XYZ file of N, CA and C in Angstrom:
714
model
N 21.850 127.604 142.951
C 22.186 127.788 141.531
C 21.552 126.669 140.714
N 20.934 127.026 139.604
C 20.246 126.062 138.754
C 21.220 125.355 137.825
N 21.086 124.043 137.709
C 21.942 123.268 136.821
C 21.490 123.394 135.370
N 22.445 123.401 134.470
C 22.147 123.377 133.039
C 23.118 122.438 132.343
N 22.597 121.656 131.398
C 23.433 120.805 130.550
C 23.674 121.548 129.244
N 24.942 121.717 128.890
C 25.303 122.466 127.690
C 26.054 121.538 126.740
N 25.540 121.392 125.523
C 26.240 120.603 124.516
C 27.446 121.400 124.038
N 28.621 120.823 124.188
C 29.874 121.525 123.902
C 30.707 120.734 122.913
N 30.787 121.222 121.687
C 31.596 120.551 120.676
C 33.041 121.006 120.707
N 33.273 122.199 121.250
C 34.602 122.803 121.179
C 34.693 123.827 120.078
N 33.592 123.997 119.336
C 33.550 124.974 118.259
C 33.147 126.358 118.758
N 33.110 127.284 117.829
C 32.817 128.679 118.144
C 31.420 128.852 118.736
N 30.417 128.246 118.118
C 29.039 128.449 118.552
C 28.781 127.859 119.939
N 29.172 126.604 120.139
C 28.884 125.965 121.424
C 29.658 126.629 122.560
N 30.848 127.149 122.267
C 31.623 127.866 123.276
C 30.917 129.158 123.672
N 30.357 129.848 122.686
C 29.602 131.069 122.972
C 28.379 130.758 123.821
N 27.698 129.660 123.510
C 26.523 129.268 124.286
C 26.914 128.951 125.731
N 28.037 128.276 125.921
C 28.505 127.980 127.270
C 28.735 129.280 128.037
N 29.325 130.270 127.377
C 29.567 131.564 128.018
C 28.260 132.263 128.362
N 27.270 132.138 127.486
C 25.960 132.749 127.750
C 25.307 132.099 128.969
N 25.336 130.763 129.021
C 24.749 130.056 130.159
C 25.462 130.437 131.458
N 26.768 130.591 131.396
C 27.532 131.000 132.573
C 27.121 132.397 133.011
N 26.986 133.312 132.041
C 26.613 134.687 132.354
C 25.210 134.764 132.955
N 24.355 133.815 132.593
C 22.991 133.786 133.121
C 22.918 133.121 134.492
N 24.058 132.676 134.999
C 24.120 132.195 136.373
C 23.886 130.713 136.580
N 23.914 129.936 135.507
C 23.713 128.492 135.642
C 24.979 127.789 136.134
N 24.792 126.699 136.842
C 25.885 125.773 137.134
C 26.056 124.906 135.891
N 27.248 124.895 135.316
C 27.467 124.335 133.982
C 27.892 122.868 134.017
N 27.166 122.058 133.272
C 27.514 120.660 133.051
C 27.673 120.491 131.535
N 28.912 120.366 131.093
C 29.215 120.338 129.662
C 29.252 118.904 129.151
N 28.652 118.688 127.979
C 28.549 117.352 127.397
C 29.102 117.356 125.975
N 30.115 116.526 125.747
C 30.739 116.399 124.430
C 30.691 114.942 123.991
N 30.989 114.712 122.698
C 30.881 113.361 122.156
C 32.081 113.014 121.283
N 32.611 111.830 121.518
C 33.591 111.221 120.627
C 32.799 110.228 119.784
N 32.342 110.705 118.626
C 31.393 109.905 117.842
C 31.987 109.338 116.559
N 33.309 109.382 116.471
C 33.966 108.878 115.276
C 34.245 109.969 114.263
N 34.129 111.220 114.694
C 34.349 112.342 113.787
C 35.814 112.428 113.384
N 36.042 112.826 112.146
C 37.413 112.950 111.658
C 38.112 114.148 112.298
N 37.359 115.096 112.792
C 37.936 116.299 113.392
C 37.918 116.198 114.923
N 38.556 115.147 115.435
C 38.534 114.916 116.873
C 39.348 115.935 117.670
N 40.103 116.778 116.967
C 40.803 117.843 117.691
C 39.802 118.770 118.372
N 38.552 118.740 117.911
C 37.547 119.577 118.564
C 37.334 119.149 120.012
N 37.576 117.876 120.332
C 37.421 117.432 121.715
C 38.512 118.005 122.612
N 39.697 118.178 122.060
C 40.755 118.853 122.802
C 40.339 120.296 123.069
N 39.717 120.914 122.060
C 39.223 122.283 122.226
C 38.123 122.330 123.277
N 37.216 121.361 123.247
C 36.130 121.323 124.223
C 36.677 121.210 125.641
N 37.719 120.411 125.810
C 38.328 120.261 127.128
C 38.956 121.566 127.589
N 39.641 122.250 126.686
C 40.234 123.552 127.025
C 39.158 124.557 127.423
N 38.097 124.595 126.644
C 37.009 125.543 126.897
C 36.340 125.254 128.235
N 36.053 123.985 128.483
C 35.391 123.600 129.735
C 36.232 124.009 130.941
N 37.532 123.800 130.846
C 38.418 124.179 131.949
C 38.447 125.693 132.130
N 38.505 126.418 131.017
C 38.573 127.878 131.089
C 37.286 128.478 131.649
N 36.163 127.833 131.355
C 34.859 128.341 131.790
C 34.492 127.894 133.202
N 35.264 126.994 133.780
C 34.999 126.560 135.139
C 33.728 125.748 135.286
N 33.506 124.817 134.365
C 32.297 123.991 134.454
C 32.366 123.089 135.686
N 31.203 122.699 136.169
C 31.145 121.783 137.307
C 31.666 120.415 136.898
N 31.242 119.968 135.714
C 31.668 118.665 135.205
C 31.622 118.683 133.686
N 32.607 118.036 133.084
C 32.641 117.894 131.623
C 32.707 116.411 131.297
N 31.697 115.912 130.627
C 31.619 114.507 130.258
C 31.798 114.363 128.748
N 32.670 113.450 128.341
C 32.830 113.102 126.927
C 32.303 111.682 126.749
N 31.262 111.543 125.957
C 30.603 110.253 125.744
C 31.111 109.629 124.448
N 31.386 108.335 124.485
C 31.831 107.607 123.293
C 30.659 106.913 122.609
N 30.411 107.275 121.362
C 29.448 106.567 120.508
C 30.076 106.492 119.112
N 29.826 105.429 118.396
C 30.528 105.212 117.125
C 29.580 105.369 115.939
N 29.442 106.594 115.468
C 28.591 106.844 114.315
C 29.285 106.493 113.002
N 30.573 106.140 113.079
C 31.252 105.661 111.867
C 30.670 104.328 111.403
N 30.039 103.603 112.305
C 29.407 102.333 111.927
C 28.316 102.553 110.898
N 27.728 103.735 110.906
C 26.667 104.065 109.948
C 27.201 104.865 108.765
N 28.220 105.723 109.020
C 28.765 106.546 107.938
C 27.756 107.567 107.453
N 27.742 107.780 106.135
C 26.780 108.678 105.533
C 27.130 110.149 105.614
N 28.333 110.465 106.101
C 28.742 111.858 106.246
C 30.235 111.971 105.987
N 30.655 113.116 105.470
C 32.084 113.355 105.273
C 32.822 113.456 106.601
N 32.082 113.617 107.701
C 32.725 113.705 109.011
C 32.905 112.345 109.663
N 32.196 111.324 109.165
C 32.248 110.001 109.806
C 32.532 108.880 108.816
N 32.884 109.193 107.592
C 33.167 108.174 106.577
C 34.285 108.675 105.669
N 34.779 107.777 104.822
C 35.867 108.153 103.911
C 35.293 108.894 102.709
N 34.755 110.057 102.991
C 34.171 110.934 101.979
C 34.881 112.278 102.094
N 35.258 112.855 100.992
C 36.005 114.112 101.021
C 35.156 115.247 101.592
N 35.767 116.048 102.448
C 35.105 117.247 102.964
C 35.096 118.293 101.857
N 33.937 118.854 101.544
C 33.885 119.895 100.501
C 34.763 121.083 100.868
N 35.449 121.623 99.870
C 36.348 122.745 100.094
C 36.055 123.876 99.110
N 36.351 125.081 99.556
C 36.287 126.293 98.733
C 34.926 126.489 98.063
N 33.864 126.190 98.793
C 32.522 126.410 98.249
C 32.097 127.861 98.478
N 31.399 128.411 97.502
C 30.849 129.754 97.655
C 29.703 129.709 98.660
N 29.416 130.851 99.286
C 28.338 130.910 100.263
C 27.010 130.499 99.654
N 26.817 130.827 98.372
C 25.582 130.445 97.694
C 25.458 128.930 97.597
N 26.578 128.253 97.370
C 26.568 126.792 97.302
C 26.245 126.177 98.661
N 26.753 126.798 99.721
C 26.490 126.278 101.067
C 25.007 126.303 101.407
N 24.290 127.244 100.813
C 22.874 127.389 101.101
C 21.974 126.512 100.246
N 22.575 125.708 99.382
C 21.789 124.857 98.480
C 21.780 123.415 98.976
N 20.621 122.959 99.457
C 20.487 121.574 99.869
C 21.213 121.265 101.164
N 21.289 119.978 101.488
C 21.920 119.505 102.714
C 23.304 118.967 102.362
N 24.358 119.524 102.928
C 25.719 119.138 102.539
C 26.116 117.766 103.074
N 27.159 117.214 102.493
C 27.630 115.877 102.865
C 28.282 115.876 104.248
N 28.517 117.046 104.836
C 29.037 117.109 106.201
C 27.927 116.930 107.244
N 26.689 116.879 106.803
C 25.588 116.579 107.727
C 25.748 115.151 108.251
N 25.724 114.992 109.571
C 25.791 113.673 110.202
C 24.371 113.246 110.543
N 23.878 112.156 109.961
C 22.489 111.758 110.153
C 22.057 111.724 111.618
N 21.027 112.518 111.912
C 20.354 112.547 113.220
C 21.271 112.934 114.377
N 22.382 113.607 114.097
C 23.367 113.880 115.153
C 22.782 114.663 116.324
N 22.092 115.761 116.049
C 21.572 116.552 117.166
C 20.498 115.810 117.947
N 19.733 114.967 117.271
C 18.734 114.158 117.970
C 19.416 113.201 118.944
N 20.499 112.597 118.493
C 21.265 111.681 119.347
C 21.872 112.447 120.514
N 22.508 113.572 120.235
C 23.171 114.346 121.281
C 22.168 114.865 122.311
N 21.053 115.374 121.836
C 20.047 115.910 122.752
C 19.444 114.809 123.624
N 19.380 113.596 123.100
C 18.860 112.481 123.901
C 19.773 112.184 125.084
N 21.071 112.206 124.850
C 22.020 112.029 125.951
C 21.907 113.189 126.939
N 21.789 114.395 126.416
C 21.664 115.568 127.285
C 20.397 115.500 128.117
N 19.319 115.022 127.525
C 18.055 114.876 128.241
C 18.195 113.889 129.392
N 18.870 112.786 129.147
C 19.066 111.779 130.191
C 19.882 112.346 131.347
N 20.942 113.076 131.033
C 21.784 113.647 132.091
C 21.022 114.724 132.858
N 20.230 115.525 132.124
C 19.454 116.579 132.777
C 18.471 115.991 133.781
N 17.860 114.865 133.443
C 16.922 114.250 134.385
C 17.648 113.834 135.665
N 18.834 113.252 135.520
C 19.617 112.829 136.688
C 20.027 114.038 137.530
N 20.344 115.145 136.874
C 20.788 116.357 137.566
C 19.631 117.201 138.085
N 18.394 116.741 137.852
C 17.201 117.521 138.214
C 17.233 118.896 137.543
N 17.684 118.902 136.301
C 17.793 120.135 135.532
C 16.680 120.202 134.494
N 16.149 121.390 134.288
C 15.137 121.601 133.254
C 15.685 122.431 132.103
N 17.002 122.618 132.063
C 17.590 123.526 131.088
C 18.699 122.864 130.279
N 18.479 122.783 128.969
C 19.497 122.312 128.028
C 19.881 123.478 127.125
N 21.155 123.603 126.830
C 21.644 124.649 125.924
C 22.327 123.986 124.728
N 22.019 124.483 123.534
C 22.636 123.961 122.313
C 22.884 125.128 121.354
N 24.000 125.071 120.631
C 24.417 126.182 119.786
C 23.949 126.115 118.349
N 22.711 125.662 118.115
C 22.210 125.607 116.734
C 21.971 127.016 116.215
N 22.072 127.145 114.890
C 21.933 128.447 114.247
C 21.231 128.278 112.910
N 20.222 129.099 112.676
C 19.419 128.964 111.461
C 19.746 130.020 110.413
N 20.762 130.851 110.654
C 21.125 131.881 109.684
C 22.413 131.505 108.968
N 23.564 131.692 109.632
C 24.845 131.313 109.027
C 25.117 129.840 109.313
N 24.358 128.971 108.709
C 24.552 127.537 108.915
C 24.567 126.851 107.564
N 24.981 125.597 107.538
C 25.214 124.907 106.269
C 24.067 123.994 105.863
N 22.844 124.394 106.122
C 21.699 123.644 105.622
C 21.313 122.435 106.438
N 21.765 122.321 107.675
C 21.455 121.136 108.476
C 19.999 121.175 108.955
N 19.247 120.102 108.737
C 17.837 120.101 109.138
C 17.628 120.146 110.644
N 18.608 119.676 111.418
C 18.452 119.643 112.872
C 19.004 120.895 113.555
N 19.039 121.993 112.786
C 19.399 123.294 113.351
C 18.245 124.294 113.216
N 17.086 123.834 112.781
C 15.946 124.716 112.523
C 15.093 124.918 113.778
N 14.469 126.084 113.917
C 13.599 126.346 115.076
C 12.478 125.329 115.223
N 11.890 124.889 114.113
C 10.781 123.933 114.197
C 11.240 122.568 114.707
N 12.478 122.214 114.403
C 13.027 120.965 114.928
C 13.193 121.057 116.447
N 13.767 122.164 116.918
C 13.983 122.340 118.360
C 12.646 122.345 119.095
N 11.648 123.032 118.552
C 10.336 123.088 119.194
C 9.722 121.699 119.289
N 9.837 120.901 118.224
C 9.278 119.549 118.227
C 10.024 118.653 119.211
N 11.345 118.802 119.269
C 12.126 117.970 120.193
C 11.777 118.318 121.639
N 11.637 119.588 121.922
C 11.305 120.004 123.285
C 9.950 119.430 123.710
N 8.991 119.455 122.801
C 7.673 118.890 123.106
C 7.784 117.396 123.389
N 8.557 116.681 122.563
C 8.751 115.258 122.764
C 9.465 114.978 124.086
N 10.492 115.782 124.373
C 11.303 115.555 125.568
C 10.476 115.637 126.843
N 9.493 116.504 126.848
C 8.656 116.649 128.035
C 7.664 115.510 128.206
N 7.606 114.612 127.233
C 6.790 113.404 127.348
C 7.644 112.164 127.590
N 8.969 112.350 127.614
C 9.865 111.201 127.508
C 10.515 110.761 128.805
N 10.395 111.544 129.873
C 11.102 111.203 131.108
C 10.131 111.026 132.271
N 10.577 110.276 133.259
C 9.778 110.112 134.472
C 9.585 111.455 135.159
N 10.643 112.273 135.175
C 10.555 113.578 135.817
C 9.520 114.459 135.135
N 9.452 114.366 133.811
C 8.468 115.141 133.075
C 7.050 114.681 133.336
N 6.852 113.382 133.293
C 5.516 112.810 133.510
C 5.022 113.084 134.929
N 5.931 113.055 135.878
C 5.565 113.266 137.280
C 5.512 114.743 137.671
N 5.815 115.623 136.707
C 5.722 117.047 136.969
C 6.915 117.646 137.684
N 8.024 116.903 137.784
C 9.218 117.412 138.458
C 10.146 118.160 137.510
N 9.864 118.078 136.222
C 10.746 118.687 135.231
C 9.904 119.233 134.082
N 10.158 120.485 133.708
C 9.579 121.057 132.504
C 10.746 121.533 131.657
N 11.174 120.681 130.734
C 12.412 120.909 130.008
C 12.301 122.081 129.043
N 13.328 122.909 129.045
C 13.454 124.005 128.105
C 14.764 123.851 127.355
N 14.701 123.837 126.015
C 15.914 123.799 125.200
C 16.253 125.226 124.792
N 17.337 125.736 125.327
C 17.760 127.109 125.058
C 18.610 127.147 123.788
N 18.241 128.014 122.873
C 18.974 128.170 121.606
C 19.283 129.651 121.391
N 20.149 130.221 122.205
C 20.356 131.677 122.162
C 20.976 132.205 120.884
N 21.511 131.319 120.043
C 22.170 131.765 118.806
C 21.317 131.548 117.569
N 20.148 131.004 117.725
C 19.446 130.443 116.568
C 19.104 131.486 115.510
N 18.908 132.735 115.897
C 18.567 133.783 114.931
C 19.676 134.828 114.791
N 20.886 134.481 115.208
C 22.010 135.417 115.108
C 22.906 135.072 113.926
N 23.478 136.087 113.318
C 24.499 135.848 112.295
C 25.786 135.427 112.988
N 26.717 134.879 112.211
C 27.995 134.474 112.802
C 28.722 135.687 113.398
N 28.627 136.830 112.721
C 29.267 138.044 113.240
C 28.656 138.448 114.574
N 27.336 138.343 114.692
C 26.664 138.694 115.946
C 27.042 137.720 117.059
N 27.190 136.454 116.713
C 27.614 135.450 117.697
C 28.998 135.784 118.222
N 29.913 136.101 117.309
C 31.289 136.420 117.692
C 31.327 137.681 118.550
N 30.538 138.678 118.177
C 30.502 139.917 118.956
C 29.965 139.652 120.362
N 28.947 138.828 120.460
C 28.364 138.505 121.766
C 29.366 137.754 122.635
N 30.024 136.741 122.041
C 31.012 135.977 122.794
C 32.188 136.824 123.232
N 32.632 137.706 122.346
C 33.754 138.593 122.671
C 33.383 139.494 123.846
N 32.148 139.998 123.851
C 31.689 140.850 124.957
C 31.656 140.085 126.279
N 31.468 138.761 126.196
C 31.437 137.923 127.387
C 32.821 137.406 127.773
N 33.831 137.800 127.014
C 35.198 137.426 127.348
C 35.645 136.083 126.802
N 34.944 135.554 125.795
C 35.328 134.264 125.223
C 36.675 134.376 124.509
N 37.549 133.430 124.763
C 38.830 133.342 124.050
C 38.656 132.345 122.911
N 38.422 132.845 121.708
C 38.160 131.965 120.581
C 39.403 131.225 120.093
N 40.565 131.559 120.636
C 41.774 130.798 120.323
C 41.684 129.391 120.902
N 40.828 129.192 121.893
C 40.673 127.878 122.509
C 39.822 126.941 121.662
N 39.087 127.490 120.700
C 38.089 126.726 119.959
C 38.655 126.101 118.692
N 37.875 125.195 118.107
C 38.232 124.590 116.826
C 36.956 124.429 116.005
N 36.944 124.994 114.795
C 35.756 124.948 113.948
C 35.931 124.073 112.715
N 37.164 123.780 112.349
C 37.469 123.150 111.063
C 36.975 121.709 110.973
N 36.403 121.355 109.822
C 35.952 119.993 109.560
C 37.107 119.069 109.162
N 38.223 119.645 108.739
C 39.334 118.821 108.242
C 40.673 119.415 108.691
N 40.879 119.511 110.011
C 42.093 120.162 110.510
C 43.326 119.272 110.387
N 44.492 119.889 110.501
C 45.729 119.133 110.540
C 45.880 118.453 111.885
N 46.843 117.533 111.997
C 47.058 116.803 113.252
C 47.308 117.719 114.449
N 47.866 118.903 114.175
C 48.153 119.847 115.256
C 46.991 120.802 115.513
N 45.858 120.567 114.825
C 44.697 121.418 115.006
C 44.626 122.603 114.068
N 45.615 122.726 113.198
C 45.630 123.856 112.257
C 44.413 123.798 111.340
N 43.611 124.852 111.279
C 42.439 124.839 110.406
C 42.820 124.838 108.932
N 42.005 124.147 108.121
C 42.312 124.066 106.687
C 42.038 125.388 105.984
N 41.095 126.171 106.518
C 40.781 127.463 105.922
C 39.930 127.386 104.679
N 39.496 126.169 104.292
C 38.785 126.010 103.032
C 37.434 125.300 103.154
N 37.197 124.594 104.256
C 35.912 123.891 104.398
C 34.815 124.901 104.722
N 33.555 124.451 104.653
C 32.428 125.355 104.907
C 32.539 126.018 106.278
N 32.896 125.232 107.288
C 32.957 125.759 108.641
C 34.030 126.837 108.772
N 35.188 126.605 108.174
C 36.255 127.608 108.203
C 35.829 128.883 107.484
N 35.169 128.728 106.342
C 34.770 129.893 105.560
C 33.689 130.697 106.273
N 32.755 130.014 106.936
C 31.728 130.721 107.696
C 32.337 131.431 108.901
N 33.305 130.796 109.526
C 34.002 131.430 110.655
C 34.747 132.670 110.171
N 35.452 132.539 109.064
C 36.190 133.673 108.507
C 35.244 134.825 108.190
N 34.112 134.510 107.573
C 33.110 135.523 107.241
C 32.616 136.227 108.498
N 32.388 135.456 109.553
C 31.894 136.031 110.794
C 32.871 137.017 111.414
N 34.141 136.631 111.505
C 35.132 137.534 112.084
C 35.327 138.768 111.207
N 35.311 138.559 109.891
C 35.483 139.700 108.987
C 34.348 140.697 109.161
N 33.101 140.188 109.199
C 31.950 141.083 109.322
C 31.866 141.720 110.708
N 32.429 141.045 111.716
C 32.469 141.620 113.058
C 33.607 142.627 113.210
N 34.497 142.674 112.210
C 35.619 143.596 112.257
C 36.675 143.204 113.266
N 36.784 141.897 113.521
C 37.713 141.400 114.529
C 38.714 140.428 113.922
N 39.858 140.315 114.546
C 40.843 139.306 114.157
C 40.477 137.982 114.826
N 40.645 136.901 114.108
C 40.406 135.576 114.672
C 41.660 135.149 115.430
N 41.577 135.027 116.752
C 42.779 134.666 117.521
C 43.317 133.281 117.188
N 42.462 132.399 116.653
C 42.949 131.081 116.246
C 43.881 131.215 115.049
N 43.536 132.106 114.119
C 44.410 132.356 112.971
C 45.739 132.946 113.436
N 45.673 133.861 114.380
C 46.896 134.467 114.903
C 47.768 133.399 115.550
N 47.138 132.487 116.282
C 47.864 131.424 116.973
C 48.649 130.553 116.008
N 48.083 130.307 114.811
C 48.743 129.451 113.821
C 49.494 130.247 112.760
N 49.608 131.542 112.964
C 50.353 132.362 112.027
C 49.668 132.521 110.690
N 48.325 132.453 110.691
C 47.549 132.597 109.468
C 47.010 134.014 109.358
N 46.746 134.440 108.127
C 46.175 135.763 107.921
C 44.767 135.761 108.502
N 44.435 136.743 109.310
C 43.133 136.745 109.967
C 42.051 137.302 109.059
N 40.818 136.982 109.396
C 39.683 137.365 108.565
C 39.553 138.860 108.403
N 39.677 139.601 109.496
C 39.458 141.036 109.416
C 40.608 141.750 108.704
N 41.810 141.149 108.767
C 42.971 141.758 108.106
C 42.939 141.487 106.609
N 42.387 140.323 106.223
C 42.492 139.866 104.841
C 41.984 140.901 103.833
N 40.868 141.555 104.159
C 40.261 142.442 103.177
C 40.413 143.927 103.540
N 41.388 144.233 104.372
C 41.620 145.633 104.690
C 42.363 146.310 103.556
């Protein structure tokens, strides 16, 4: 069985990617980060997901991006709420964490070399996303090219790294439909940028609104909403 390193935030997208990698027959090595994010309940979600998916190993790495700040997720900056979808598509939002995916992929690359793995999975999306520059296809292509020049295994011909982005051209509804078909329990996940201490989603940040839109367009109830006694996306507009 081939090893794969999967970046797992505990959110909807990364959980779906983990399920896809599992369905493709990879031995799963899940990698999460405690980077100073205000929504650390996502790490509890990542742990639940990793256990449910039967990963070989789940590593949570500690790095402190709060030292740099610059994002509503890592500094005392308000998380934007109740923005229209049109607003989300304008510019780069304050929830962007500077160079986050570059940092995360670097850790994943290092672990993949140790595991003799040539496969990294990441849940970036270029359609229903909030304008993040490190979620674009051209960014992934450039990083993959760099990664194959960056390791001893690559230089010696023992590794030809491939960054798998199975969600990159899917809508949120298509992602949810795909994950549901693979048996993903989205009640285990956490998408909210500003959740309550008990993990209750705020329902108003960009991530919550995009998640709601996805479930509504997929015609499905969000099991996380049901878990917290909230009106679900598909029910809301019936």
